[in-house]
PDB file of C-alpha atoms in Angstrom:
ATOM      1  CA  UNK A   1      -0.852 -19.841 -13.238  1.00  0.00           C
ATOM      2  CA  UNK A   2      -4.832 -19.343 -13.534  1.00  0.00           C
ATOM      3  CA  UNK A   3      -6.910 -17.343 -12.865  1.00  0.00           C
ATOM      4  CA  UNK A   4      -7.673 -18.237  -9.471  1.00  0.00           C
ATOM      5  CA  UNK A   5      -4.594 -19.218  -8.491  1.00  0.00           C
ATOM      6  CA  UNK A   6      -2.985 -15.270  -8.758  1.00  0.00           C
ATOM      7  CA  UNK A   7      -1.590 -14.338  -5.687  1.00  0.00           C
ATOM      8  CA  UNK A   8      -1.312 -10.805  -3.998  1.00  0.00           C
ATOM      9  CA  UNK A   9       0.701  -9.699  -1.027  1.00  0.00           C
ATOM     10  CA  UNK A  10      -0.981  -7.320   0.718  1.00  0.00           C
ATOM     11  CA  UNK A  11       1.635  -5.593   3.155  1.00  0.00           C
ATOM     12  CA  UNK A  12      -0.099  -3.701   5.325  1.00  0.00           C
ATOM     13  CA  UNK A  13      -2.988  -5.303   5.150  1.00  0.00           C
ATOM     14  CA  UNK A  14      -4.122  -5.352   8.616  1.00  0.00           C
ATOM     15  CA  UNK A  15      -6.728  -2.488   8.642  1.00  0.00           C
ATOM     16  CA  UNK A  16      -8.036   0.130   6.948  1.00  0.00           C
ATOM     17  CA  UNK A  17      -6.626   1.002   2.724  1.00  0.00           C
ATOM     18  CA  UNK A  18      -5.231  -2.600   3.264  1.00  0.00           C
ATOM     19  CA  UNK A  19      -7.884  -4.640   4.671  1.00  0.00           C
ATOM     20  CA  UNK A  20      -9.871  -2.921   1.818  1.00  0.00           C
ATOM     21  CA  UNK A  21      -7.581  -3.794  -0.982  1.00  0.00           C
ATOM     22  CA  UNK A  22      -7.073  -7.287  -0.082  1.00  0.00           C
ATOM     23  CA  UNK A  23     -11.083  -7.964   0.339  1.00  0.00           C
ATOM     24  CA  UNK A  24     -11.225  -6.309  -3.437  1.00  0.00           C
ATOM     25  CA  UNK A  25      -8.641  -8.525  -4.502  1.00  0.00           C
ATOM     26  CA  UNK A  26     -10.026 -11.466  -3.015  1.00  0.00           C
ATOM     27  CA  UNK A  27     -13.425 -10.923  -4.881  1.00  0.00           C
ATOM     28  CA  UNK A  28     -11.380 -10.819  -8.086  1.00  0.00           C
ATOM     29  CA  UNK A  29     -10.471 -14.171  -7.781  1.00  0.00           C
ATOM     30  CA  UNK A  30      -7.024 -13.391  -5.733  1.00  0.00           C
ATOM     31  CA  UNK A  31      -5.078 -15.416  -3.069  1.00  0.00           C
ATOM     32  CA  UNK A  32      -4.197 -12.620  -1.157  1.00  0.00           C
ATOM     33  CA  UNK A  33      -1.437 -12.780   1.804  1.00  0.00           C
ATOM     34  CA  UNK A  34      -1.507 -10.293   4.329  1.00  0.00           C
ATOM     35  CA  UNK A  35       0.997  -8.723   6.030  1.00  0.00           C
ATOM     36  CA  UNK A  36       1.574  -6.475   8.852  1.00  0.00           C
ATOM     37  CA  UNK A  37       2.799  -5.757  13.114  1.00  0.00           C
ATOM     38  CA  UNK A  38      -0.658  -7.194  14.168  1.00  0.00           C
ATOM     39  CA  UNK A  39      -1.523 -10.430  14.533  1.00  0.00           C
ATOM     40  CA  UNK A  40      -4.923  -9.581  16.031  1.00  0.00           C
ATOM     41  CA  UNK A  41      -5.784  -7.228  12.684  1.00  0.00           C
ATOM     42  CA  UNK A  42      -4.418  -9.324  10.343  1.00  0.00           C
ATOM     43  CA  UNK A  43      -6.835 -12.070  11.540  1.00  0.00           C
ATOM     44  CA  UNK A  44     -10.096  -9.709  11.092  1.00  0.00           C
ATOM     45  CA  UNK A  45      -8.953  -9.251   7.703  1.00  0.00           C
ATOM     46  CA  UNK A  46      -8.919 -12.781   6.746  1.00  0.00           C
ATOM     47  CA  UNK A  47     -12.367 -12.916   8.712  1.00  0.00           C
ATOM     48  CA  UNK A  48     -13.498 -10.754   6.432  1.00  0.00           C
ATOM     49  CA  UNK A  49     -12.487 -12.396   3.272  1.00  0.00           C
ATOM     50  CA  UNK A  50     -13.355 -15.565   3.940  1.00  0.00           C
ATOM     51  CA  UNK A  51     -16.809 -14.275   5.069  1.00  0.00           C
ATOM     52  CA  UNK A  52     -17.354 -13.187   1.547  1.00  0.00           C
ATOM     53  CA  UNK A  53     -15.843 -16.309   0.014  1.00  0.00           C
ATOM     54  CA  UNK A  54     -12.122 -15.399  -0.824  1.00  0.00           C
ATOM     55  CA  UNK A  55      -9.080 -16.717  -0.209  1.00  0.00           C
ATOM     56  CA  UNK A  56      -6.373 -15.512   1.976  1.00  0.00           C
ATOM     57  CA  UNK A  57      -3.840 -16.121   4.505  1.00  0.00           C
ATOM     58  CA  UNK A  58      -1.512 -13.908   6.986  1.00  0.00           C
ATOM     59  CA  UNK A  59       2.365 -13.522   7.660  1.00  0.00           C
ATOM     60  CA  UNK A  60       2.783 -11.399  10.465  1.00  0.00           C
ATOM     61  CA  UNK A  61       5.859  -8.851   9.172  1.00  0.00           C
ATOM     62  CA  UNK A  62       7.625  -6.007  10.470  1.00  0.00           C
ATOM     63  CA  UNK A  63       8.487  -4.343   7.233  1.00  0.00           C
ATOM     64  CA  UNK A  64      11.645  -1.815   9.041  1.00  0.00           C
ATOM     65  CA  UNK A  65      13.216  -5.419   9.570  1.00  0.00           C
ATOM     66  CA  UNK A  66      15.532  -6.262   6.294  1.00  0.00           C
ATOM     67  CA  UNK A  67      15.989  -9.979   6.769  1.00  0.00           C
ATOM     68  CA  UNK A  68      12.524 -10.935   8.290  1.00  0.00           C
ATOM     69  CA  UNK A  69      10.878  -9.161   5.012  1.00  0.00           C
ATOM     70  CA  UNK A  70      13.751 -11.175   3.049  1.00  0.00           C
ATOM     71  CA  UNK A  71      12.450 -14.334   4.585  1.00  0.00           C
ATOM     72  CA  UNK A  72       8.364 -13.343   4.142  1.00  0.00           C
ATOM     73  CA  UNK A  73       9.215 -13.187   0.171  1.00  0.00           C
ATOM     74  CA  UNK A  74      10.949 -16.729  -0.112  1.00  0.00           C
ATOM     75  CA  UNK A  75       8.414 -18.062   2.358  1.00  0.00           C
ATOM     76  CA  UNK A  76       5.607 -16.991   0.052  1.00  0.00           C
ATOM     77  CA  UNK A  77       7.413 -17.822  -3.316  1.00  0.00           C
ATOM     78  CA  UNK A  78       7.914 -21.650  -1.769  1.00  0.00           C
ATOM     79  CA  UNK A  79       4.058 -21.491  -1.307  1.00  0.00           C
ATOM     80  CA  UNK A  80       2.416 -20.009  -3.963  1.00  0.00           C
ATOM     81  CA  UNK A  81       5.139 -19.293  -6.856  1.00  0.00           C
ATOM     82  CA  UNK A  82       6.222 -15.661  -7.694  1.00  0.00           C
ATOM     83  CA  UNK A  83       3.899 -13.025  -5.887  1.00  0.00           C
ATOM     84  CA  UNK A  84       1.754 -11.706  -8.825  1.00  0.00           C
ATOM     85  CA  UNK A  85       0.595  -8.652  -7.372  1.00  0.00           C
ATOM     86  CA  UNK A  86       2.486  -6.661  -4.402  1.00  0.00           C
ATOM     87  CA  UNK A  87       0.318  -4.050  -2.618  1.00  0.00           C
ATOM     88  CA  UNK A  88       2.148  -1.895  -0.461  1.00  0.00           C
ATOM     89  CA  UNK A  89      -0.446  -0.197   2.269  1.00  0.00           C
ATOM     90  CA  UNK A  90       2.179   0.349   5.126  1.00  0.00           C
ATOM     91  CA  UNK A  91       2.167   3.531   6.496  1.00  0.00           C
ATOM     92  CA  UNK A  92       2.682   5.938   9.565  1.00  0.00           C
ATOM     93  CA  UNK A  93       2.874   9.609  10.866  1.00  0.00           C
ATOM     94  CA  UNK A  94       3.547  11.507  13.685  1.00  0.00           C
ATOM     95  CA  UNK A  95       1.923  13.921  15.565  1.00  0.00           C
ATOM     96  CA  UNK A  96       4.909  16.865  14.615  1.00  0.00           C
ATOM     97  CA  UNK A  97       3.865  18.102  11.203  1.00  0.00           C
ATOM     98  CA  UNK A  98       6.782  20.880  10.862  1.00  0.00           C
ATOM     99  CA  UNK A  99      10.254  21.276  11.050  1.00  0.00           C
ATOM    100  CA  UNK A 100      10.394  22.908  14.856  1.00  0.00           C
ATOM    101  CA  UNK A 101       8.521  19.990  16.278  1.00  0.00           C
ATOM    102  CA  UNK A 102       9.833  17.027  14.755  1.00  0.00           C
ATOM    103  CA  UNK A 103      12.688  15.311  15.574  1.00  0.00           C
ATOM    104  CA  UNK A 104      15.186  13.966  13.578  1.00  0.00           C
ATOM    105  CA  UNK A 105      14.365  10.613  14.871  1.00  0.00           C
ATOM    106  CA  UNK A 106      10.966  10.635  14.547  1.00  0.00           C
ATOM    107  CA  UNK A 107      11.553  11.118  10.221  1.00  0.00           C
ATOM    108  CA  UNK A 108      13.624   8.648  10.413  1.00  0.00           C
ATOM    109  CA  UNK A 109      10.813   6.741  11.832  1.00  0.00           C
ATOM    110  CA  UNK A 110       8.196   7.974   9.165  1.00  0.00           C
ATOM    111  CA  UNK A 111      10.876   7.341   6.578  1.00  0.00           C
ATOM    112  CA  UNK A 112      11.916   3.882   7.776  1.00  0.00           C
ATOM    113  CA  UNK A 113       8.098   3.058   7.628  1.00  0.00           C
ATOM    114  CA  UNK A 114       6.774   4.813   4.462  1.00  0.00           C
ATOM    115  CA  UNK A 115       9.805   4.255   2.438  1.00  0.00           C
ATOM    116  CA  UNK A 116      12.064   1.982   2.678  1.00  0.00           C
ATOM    117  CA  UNK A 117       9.416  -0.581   3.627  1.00  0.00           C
ATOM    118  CA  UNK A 118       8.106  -0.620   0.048  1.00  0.00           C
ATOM    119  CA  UNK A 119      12.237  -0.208  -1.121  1.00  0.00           C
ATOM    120  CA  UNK A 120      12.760  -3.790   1.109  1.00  0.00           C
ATOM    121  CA  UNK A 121       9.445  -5.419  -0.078  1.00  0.00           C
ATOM    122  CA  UNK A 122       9.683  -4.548  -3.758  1.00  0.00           C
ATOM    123  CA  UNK A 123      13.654  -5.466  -3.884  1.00  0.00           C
ATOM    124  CA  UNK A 124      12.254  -8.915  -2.132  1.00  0.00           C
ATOM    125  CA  UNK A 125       9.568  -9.835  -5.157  1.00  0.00           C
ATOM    126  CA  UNK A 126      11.367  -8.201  -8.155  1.00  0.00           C
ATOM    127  CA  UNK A 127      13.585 -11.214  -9.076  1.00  0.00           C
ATOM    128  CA  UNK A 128       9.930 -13.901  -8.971  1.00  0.00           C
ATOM    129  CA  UNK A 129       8.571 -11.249 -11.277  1.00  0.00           C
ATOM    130  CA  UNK A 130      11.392 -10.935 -13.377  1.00  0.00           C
ATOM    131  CA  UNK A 131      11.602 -14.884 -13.822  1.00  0.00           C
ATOM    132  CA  UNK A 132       7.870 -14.879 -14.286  1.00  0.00           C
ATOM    133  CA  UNK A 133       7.596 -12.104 -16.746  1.00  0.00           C
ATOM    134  CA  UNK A 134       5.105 -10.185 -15.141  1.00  0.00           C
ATOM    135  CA  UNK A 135       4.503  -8.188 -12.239  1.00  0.00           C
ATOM    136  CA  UNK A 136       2.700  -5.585 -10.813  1.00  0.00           C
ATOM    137  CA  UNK A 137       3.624  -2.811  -7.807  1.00  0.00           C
ATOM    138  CA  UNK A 138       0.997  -0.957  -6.410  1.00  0.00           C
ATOM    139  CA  UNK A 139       2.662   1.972  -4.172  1.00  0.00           C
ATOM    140  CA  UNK A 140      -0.156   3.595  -1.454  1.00  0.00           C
ATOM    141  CA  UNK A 141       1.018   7.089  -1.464  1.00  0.00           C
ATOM    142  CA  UNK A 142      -1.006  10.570  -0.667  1.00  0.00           C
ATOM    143  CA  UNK A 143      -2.333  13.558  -2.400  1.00  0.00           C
ATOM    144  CA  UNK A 144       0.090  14.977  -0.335  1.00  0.00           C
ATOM    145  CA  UNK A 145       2.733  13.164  -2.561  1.00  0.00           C
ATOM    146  CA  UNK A 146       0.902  14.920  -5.519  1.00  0.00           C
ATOM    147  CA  UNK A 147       0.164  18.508  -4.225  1.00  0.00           C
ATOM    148  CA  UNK A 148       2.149  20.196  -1.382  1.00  0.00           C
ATOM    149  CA  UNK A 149      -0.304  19.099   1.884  1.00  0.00           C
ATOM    150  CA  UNK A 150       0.791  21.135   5.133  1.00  0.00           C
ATOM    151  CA  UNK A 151      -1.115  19.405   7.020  1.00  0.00           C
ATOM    152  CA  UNK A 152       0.518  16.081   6.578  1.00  0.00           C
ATOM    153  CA  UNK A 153       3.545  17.314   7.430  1.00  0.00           C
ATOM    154  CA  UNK A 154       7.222  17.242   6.425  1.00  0.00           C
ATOM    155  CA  UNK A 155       8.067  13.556   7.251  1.00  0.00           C
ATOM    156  CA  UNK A 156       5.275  11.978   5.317  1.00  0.00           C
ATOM    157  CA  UNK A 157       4.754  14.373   2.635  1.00  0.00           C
ATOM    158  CA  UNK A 158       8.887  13.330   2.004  1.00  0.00           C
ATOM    159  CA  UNK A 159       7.908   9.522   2.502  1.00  0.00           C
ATOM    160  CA  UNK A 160       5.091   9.265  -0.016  1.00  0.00           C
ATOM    161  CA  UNK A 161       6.878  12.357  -2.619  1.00  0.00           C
ATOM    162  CA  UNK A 162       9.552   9.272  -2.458  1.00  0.00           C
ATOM    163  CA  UNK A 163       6.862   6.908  -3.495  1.00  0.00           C
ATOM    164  CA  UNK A 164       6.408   8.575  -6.508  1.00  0.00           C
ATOM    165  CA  UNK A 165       9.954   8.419  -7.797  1.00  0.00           C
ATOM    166  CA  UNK A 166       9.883   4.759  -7.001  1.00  0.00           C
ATOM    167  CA  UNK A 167       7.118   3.814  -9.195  1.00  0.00           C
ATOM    168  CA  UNK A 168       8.607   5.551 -12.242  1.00  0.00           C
ATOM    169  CA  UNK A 169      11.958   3.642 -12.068  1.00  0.00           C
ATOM    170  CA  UNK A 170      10.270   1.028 -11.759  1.00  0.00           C
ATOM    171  CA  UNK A 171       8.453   1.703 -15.007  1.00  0.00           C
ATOM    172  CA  UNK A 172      11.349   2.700 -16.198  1.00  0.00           C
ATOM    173  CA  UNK A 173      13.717   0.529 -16.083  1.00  0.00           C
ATOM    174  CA  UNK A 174      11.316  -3.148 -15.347  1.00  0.00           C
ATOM    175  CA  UNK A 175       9.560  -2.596 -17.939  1.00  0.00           C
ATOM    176  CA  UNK A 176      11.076  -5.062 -20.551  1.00  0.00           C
ATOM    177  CA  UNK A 177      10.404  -7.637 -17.617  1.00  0.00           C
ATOM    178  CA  UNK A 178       6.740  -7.035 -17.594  1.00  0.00           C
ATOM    179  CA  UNK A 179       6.954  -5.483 -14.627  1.00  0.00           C
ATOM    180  CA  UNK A 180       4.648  -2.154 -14.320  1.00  0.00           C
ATOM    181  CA  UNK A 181       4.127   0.065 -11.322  1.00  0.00           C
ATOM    182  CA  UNK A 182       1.371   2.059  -9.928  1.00  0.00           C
ATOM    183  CA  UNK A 183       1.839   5.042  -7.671  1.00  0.00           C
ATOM    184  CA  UNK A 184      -1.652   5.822  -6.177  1.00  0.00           C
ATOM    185  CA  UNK A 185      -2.495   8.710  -4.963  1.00  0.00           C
ATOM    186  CA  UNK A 186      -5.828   9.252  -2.883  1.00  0.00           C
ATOM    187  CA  UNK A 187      -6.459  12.206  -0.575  1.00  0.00           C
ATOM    188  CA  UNK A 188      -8.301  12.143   2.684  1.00  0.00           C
ATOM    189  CA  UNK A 189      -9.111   8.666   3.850  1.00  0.00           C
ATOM    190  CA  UNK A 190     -11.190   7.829   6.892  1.00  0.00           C
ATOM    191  CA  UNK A 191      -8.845   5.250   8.875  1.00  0.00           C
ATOM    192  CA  UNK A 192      -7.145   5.245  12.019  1.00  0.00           C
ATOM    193  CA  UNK A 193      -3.891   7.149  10.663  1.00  0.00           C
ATOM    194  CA  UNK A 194      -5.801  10.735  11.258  1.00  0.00           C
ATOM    195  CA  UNK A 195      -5.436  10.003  14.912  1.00  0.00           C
ATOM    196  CA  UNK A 196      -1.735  10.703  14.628  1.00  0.00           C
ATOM    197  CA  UNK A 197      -2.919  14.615  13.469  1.00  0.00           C
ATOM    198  CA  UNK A 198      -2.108  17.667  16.184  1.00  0.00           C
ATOM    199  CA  UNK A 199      -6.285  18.198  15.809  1.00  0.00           C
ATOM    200  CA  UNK A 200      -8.009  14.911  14.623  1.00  0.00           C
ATOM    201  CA  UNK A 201     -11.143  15.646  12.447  1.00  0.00           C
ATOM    202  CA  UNK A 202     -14.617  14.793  14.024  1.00  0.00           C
ATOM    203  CA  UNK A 203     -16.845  12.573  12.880  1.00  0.00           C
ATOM    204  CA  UNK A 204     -18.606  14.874  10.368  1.00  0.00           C
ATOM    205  CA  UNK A 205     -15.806  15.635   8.651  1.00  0.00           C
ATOM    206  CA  UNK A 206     -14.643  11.861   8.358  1.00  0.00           C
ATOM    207  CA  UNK A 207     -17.593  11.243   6.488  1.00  0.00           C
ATOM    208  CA  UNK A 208     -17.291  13.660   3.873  1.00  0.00           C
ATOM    209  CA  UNK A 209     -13.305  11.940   3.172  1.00  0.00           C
ATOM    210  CA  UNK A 210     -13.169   8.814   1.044  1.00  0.00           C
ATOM    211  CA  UNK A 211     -13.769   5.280   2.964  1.00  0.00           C
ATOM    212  CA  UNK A 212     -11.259   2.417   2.631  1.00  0.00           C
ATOM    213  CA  UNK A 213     -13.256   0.765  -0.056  1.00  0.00           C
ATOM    214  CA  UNK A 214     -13.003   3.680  -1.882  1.00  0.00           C
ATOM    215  CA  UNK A 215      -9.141   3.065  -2.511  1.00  0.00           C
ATOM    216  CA  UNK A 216      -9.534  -0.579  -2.108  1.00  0.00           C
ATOM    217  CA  UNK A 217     -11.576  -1.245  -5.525  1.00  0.00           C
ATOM    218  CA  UNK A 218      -9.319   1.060  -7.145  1.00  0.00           C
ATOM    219  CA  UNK A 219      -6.369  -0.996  -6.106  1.00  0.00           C
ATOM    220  CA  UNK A 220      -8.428  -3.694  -7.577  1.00  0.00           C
ATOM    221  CA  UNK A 221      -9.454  -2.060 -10.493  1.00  0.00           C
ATOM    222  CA  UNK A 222      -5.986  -1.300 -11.715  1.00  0.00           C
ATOM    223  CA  UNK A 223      -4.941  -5.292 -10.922  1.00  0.00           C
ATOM    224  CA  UNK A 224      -8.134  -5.998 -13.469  1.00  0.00           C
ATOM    225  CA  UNK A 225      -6.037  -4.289 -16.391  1.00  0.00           C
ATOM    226  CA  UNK A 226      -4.358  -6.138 -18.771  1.00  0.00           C
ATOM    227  CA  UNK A 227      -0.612  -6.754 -18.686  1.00  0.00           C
ATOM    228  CA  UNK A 228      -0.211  -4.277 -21.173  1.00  0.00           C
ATOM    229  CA  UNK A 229      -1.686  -1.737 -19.338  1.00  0.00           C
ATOM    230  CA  UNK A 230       0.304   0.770 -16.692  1.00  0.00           C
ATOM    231  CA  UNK A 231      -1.774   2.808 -14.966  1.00  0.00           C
ATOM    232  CA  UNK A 232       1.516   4.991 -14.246  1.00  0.00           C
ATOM    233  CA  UNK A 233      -0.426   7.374 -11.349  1.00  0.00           C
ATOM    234  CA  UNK A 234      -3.901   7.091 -10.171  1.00  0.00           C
ATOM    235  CA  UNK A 235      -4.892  10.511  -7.899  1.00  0.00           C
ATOM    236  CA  UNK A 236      -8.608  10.339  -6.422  1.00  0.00           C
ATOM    237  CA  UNK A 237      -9.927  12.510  -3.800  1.00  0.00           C
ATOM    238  CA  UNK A 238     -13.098  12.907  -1.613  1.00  0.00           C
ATOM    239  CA  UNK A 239     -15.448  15.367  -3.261  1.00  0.00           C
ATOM    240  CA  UNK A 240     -15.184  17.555  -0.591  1.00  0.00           C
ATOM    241  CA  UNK A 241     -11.492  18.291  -0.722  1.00  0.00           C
ATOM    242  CA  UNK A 242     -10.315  20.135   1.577  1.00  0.00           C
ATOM    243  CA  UNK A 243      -6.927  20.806   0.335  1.00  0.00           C
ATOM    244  CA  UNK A 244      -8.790  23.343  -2.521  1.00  0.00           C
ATOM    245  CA  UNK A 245     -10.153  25.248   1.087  1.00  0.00           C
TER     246      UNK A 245
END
């Protein structure tokens, strides 16, 4: 396939990390699919890209639902071949951050989300990639997957410490397919997921964190390497961390 003809599934790609990754990609000469709950937000996203002269197009998806993210892959390989380039932005919390107020069901939640989202998405592109010979993952995960993060709390920091593992089997063993994985790592990020925190920050301290486009051109910036390239684990933070306070 050219150039122009790569395609990208952005999952997740309805706001925020997402909506900035897939605009990235689009610049780089990406057909980028978005994916995500939210019609509404999936539709300012492709807004967006075409306003800046990309290409893209939506598939609404609920990734905690095994056969409709089954049928999103083979929908997408019948229309644009293998998917060159999965992104994988998806991601919740919850307002209980430790043990004695979280619920059992509410992990399961962050888990079903955070986790085995990216398990059913990746399992749903691996055999295009491994017919096409090449492939790259690109895992959204936390600094909290990277340094212990109370503040994120015990279901997510579990989710995204999961994401980690993921990306080096991947490497590990998909490797001979040309298949390589990136598990990226940024810390504070000024989207709508701080809402879900006990205290959300204020304004002031949301614009000392990194913006979306921050992590979006990285995403893009590891899709510009070459294929024999793995950038294994990416970690960026704001400046201001405030996990070093």
């Amino acid at each position: 396939m050219g150039e122009a003809t790569r395609t990208a599934w952005v999952v997740g790609g309805g706001t925020g990390i997402g909506r900035a990754a897939a605009q990235a990609l689009a610049r780089d000469g990406f057909h980028v699919v978005v994916s995500g709950r939210r019609a509404a937000e999936l539709d300012a996203t492709l807004d967006a890209v075409h306003q800046s002269g990309g290409a893209a197009s939506a598939l609404v998806l609920d990734v905690t639902d095994d056969d409709a993210v089954q049928d999103a892959a083979a929908r997408l390989a019948e229309a644009h071949g293998h998917i060159d380039t999965l992104v994988y932005c998806a991601g919740t919390n919850v307002a209980g951050r430790f043990w004695d107020r979280v619920s059992a069901t509410d992990i399961a939640h962050v888990m079903d989300v955070n986790l085995q989202g990216a398990v059913r998405t990746v399992h749903a592109v691996l055999p295009g990639m491994r017919s096409a010979g090449v492939g790259l993952v690109v895992l959204v995960s936390s600094w909290a997957a990277w340094r212990h993060s109370p503040g994120a709390g015990a279901a997510y920091a579990m989710s995204k410490t999961s994401l980690g593992v993921m990306a080096e089997t991947l490497n590990a063993q998909e490797r001979l397919h040309g298949i390589r994985a990136t598990h990226l790592c940024p810390g504070e990020v000024a989207t709508d997921i701080l809402d879900t925190r006990p205290n959300p920050p204020s304004a002031e301290a949301r614009a000392l964190m990194l913006a979306p486009d921050d992590v979006g051109e990285t995403v893009a910036w590891i899709a510009r390497q070459p294929a024999r390239v793995c950038v294994n684990e990416l970690v960026l933070t704001p400046t201001a961390n405030t996990s070093y306070a």
